[in-house]
Amino acid sequence: MNDILPDQCAIWQYLEDCFRAVAGSRGYREIRFPLLEQTQLFKRSIGEVTDIVEKEMYSFEDAGGDHISLRPEGTAGCVRAAQQHGLLYNRQQRLWYQGPMFRRERPQQGRYRQFHQFGLEAFGMAGPDIDAEIIELSAAFWRRLGLADSLKLELNNIGSAADRERYSAILGEYLASRADELDPAARGRIRSNPLRILDSKHPGNRQVARDAPAMTEYLSPESVAHYAALKQLLAAAGIGFTENPSLVRGLDYYNCCVYEWTTEVLGAQSAVCGGGRYDGLVAQLGGRPTPAAGFAIGVERLAMLLETLGKLPANAQFRADVYIVVIGGAISAASQALARRLREQFPDRRIVCQCGGGKYSQQVKRAFDMNARLLVVMEQAEGEPPRQVKLRDLHNSFEPRLAPIDQCGQEIGRLLSQNL
Ligand code: AMP
């Protein structure tokens, strides 16, 4: 499990603020649901014969004998929660969520056993317009982060559940005829989940997959029309994409259009976002048939991409707005009183008061450690209460200025409002 340090938290806060703004401005509302769910929920939704369910879930029996798992992804829990609370009953719903997910994968750069996602799901809309809206939303998020040129959209049509059933049978027959060229894991999946063999990285499997009958030949006219309309909508929105016939996704609930946003900057773990339609899932989990679509973004990979490309803006770093120090180093009730007054006057600013005394130079170093903007220096004269403070802008070199202590708030407000 990876620790998330303060600097990373500041970056994540920035990402969360941006995502919340982009999703919120399109009518998506935040939903929260538990990290623990019944294991059965994930088996029924993601699929029994998938890597996630077969080998990556953290599952256990609790003291009451219930089989529960840490959520490996968000869609299943989101559908369960939305359905249980009547959010899907006879209406459309646009939802987003965020939080940790857990998969017991081999840890490496960009792949963790506890990772975080921003997820988004839309329910009750069957047309390609909602797919285009969701993809456009992700594109707007990349633009806002300055990543528009660093991420590419890959798209595929995996057909309806019925199309896939038909195609899986044909693919299974083909794969069985070349079973001796496949690795043992793939051989075991010829009947249970032949589609997953198509996106395998194993060289032998890849060779066999290259010559496999193409899914496009087995798609229903409805799937073909839906996908074609989505491509037109994306073109109209100015969103470029490449079609990747081997993109099948690792979760069984997807149908029709699926996609991934990938980057060349992060090495092997190149997918930053994955999504698609999942029209059968709500009914499969006991609800009324409800068309649905959504995506999930990997927050660690996104943060890594921003850092690698040097695209982090100043507000993605922690900054104290005001740091109060006391010359003479004495522990001072006056500096605490000033901090209290400033916090009341500027409730949204970060006002930090030096604690523990120390030499002036050490105190100033602490202010720099906190990336402070304004240094407020209080001079404590022997036996007399301080009457004035010196203000220094640590991000902007101007002559320090003096202000009477009881009126310094006004000057501090003026200096902070000057954007750098
Ligand atoms: P998925 O739920 O598998 O479609 O994944 C959606 C996104 O979550 C991926 O594109 C990655 O960015 C991210 N992701 C998935 N698994 C991991 C992991 N083990 N560690 C870090 N990020 C992950």
mmCIF file of N, CA and C in Angstrom, residues 82-83 85-93 288 290:
data_model
loop_
_atom_site.group_PDB
_atom_site.id
_atom_site.type_symbol
_atom_site.label_atom_id
_atom_site.label_comp_id
_atom_site.label_asym_id
_atom_site.label_seq_id
_atom_site.Cartn_x
_atom_site.Cartn_y
_atom_site.Cartn_z
ATOM 1 N N ALA A 82 -26.836 3.377 -5.729
ATOM 2 C CA ALA A 82 -27.841 4.198 -6.427
ATOM 3 C C ALA A 82 -29.172 3.453 -6.490
ATOM 4 N N GLN A 83 -29.084 2.159 -6.726
ATOM 5 C CA GLN A 83 -30.291 1.352 -6.834
ATOM 6 C C GLN A 83 -30.973 1.202 -5.470
ATOM 7 N N HIS A 85 -30.997 3.100 -3.006
ATOM 8 C CA HIS A 85 -31.600 4.325 -2.480
ATOM 9 C C HIS A 85 -32.561 4.971 -3.465
ATOM 10 N N GLY A 86 -32.961 4.204 -4.460
ATOM 11 C CA GLY A 86 -34.002 4.671 -5.377
ATOM 12 C C GLY A 86 -33.554 5.768 -6.333
ATOM 13 N N LEU A 87 -32.245 5.957 -6.515
ATOM 14 C CA LEU A 87 -31.784 7.038 -7.389
ATOM 15 C C LEU A 87 -31.996 6.710 -8.868
ATOM 16 N N LEU A 88 -32.213 5.431 -9.156
ATOM 17 C CA LEU A 88 -32.319 5.055 -10.566
ATOM 18 C C LEU A 88 -33.769 4.852 -10.987
ATOM 19 N N TYR A 89 -34.679 5.007 -10.043
ATOM 20 C CA TYR A 89 -36.069 4.664 -10.329
ATOM 21 C C TYR A 89 -36.680 5.680 -11.281
ATOM 22 N N ASN A 90 -36.923 5.234 -12.503
ATOM 23 C CA ASN A 90 -37.640 6.069 -13.453
ATOM 24 C C ASN A 90 -37.026 7.439 -13.698
ATOM 25 N N ARG A 91 -35.746 7.558 -13.583
ATOM 26 C CA ARG A 91 -35.154 8.851 -13.920
ATOM 27 C C ARG A 91 -33.709 8.707 -14.382
ATOM 28 N N GLN A 92 -33.249 9.821 -14.939
ATOM 29 C CA GLN A 92 -31.854 9.839 -15.360
ATOM 30 C C GLN A 92 -31.016 10.329 -14.194
ATOM 31 N N GLN A 93 -29.781 9.916 -14.185
ATOM 32 C CA GLN A 93 -28.940 10.273 -13.039
ATOM 33 C C GLN A 93 -27.508 10.436 -13.526
ATOM 34 N N ARG A 288 -34.267 -2.489 -12.552
ATOM 35 C CA ARG A 288 -34.934 -2.494 -13.860
ATOM 36 C C ARG A 288 -33.885 -2.285 -14.942
ATOM 37 N N THR A 290 -31.661 -0.594 -17.227
ATOM 38 C CA THR A 290 -31.308 0.833 -17.230
ATOM 39 C C THR A 290 -30.038 1.031 -18.034
#
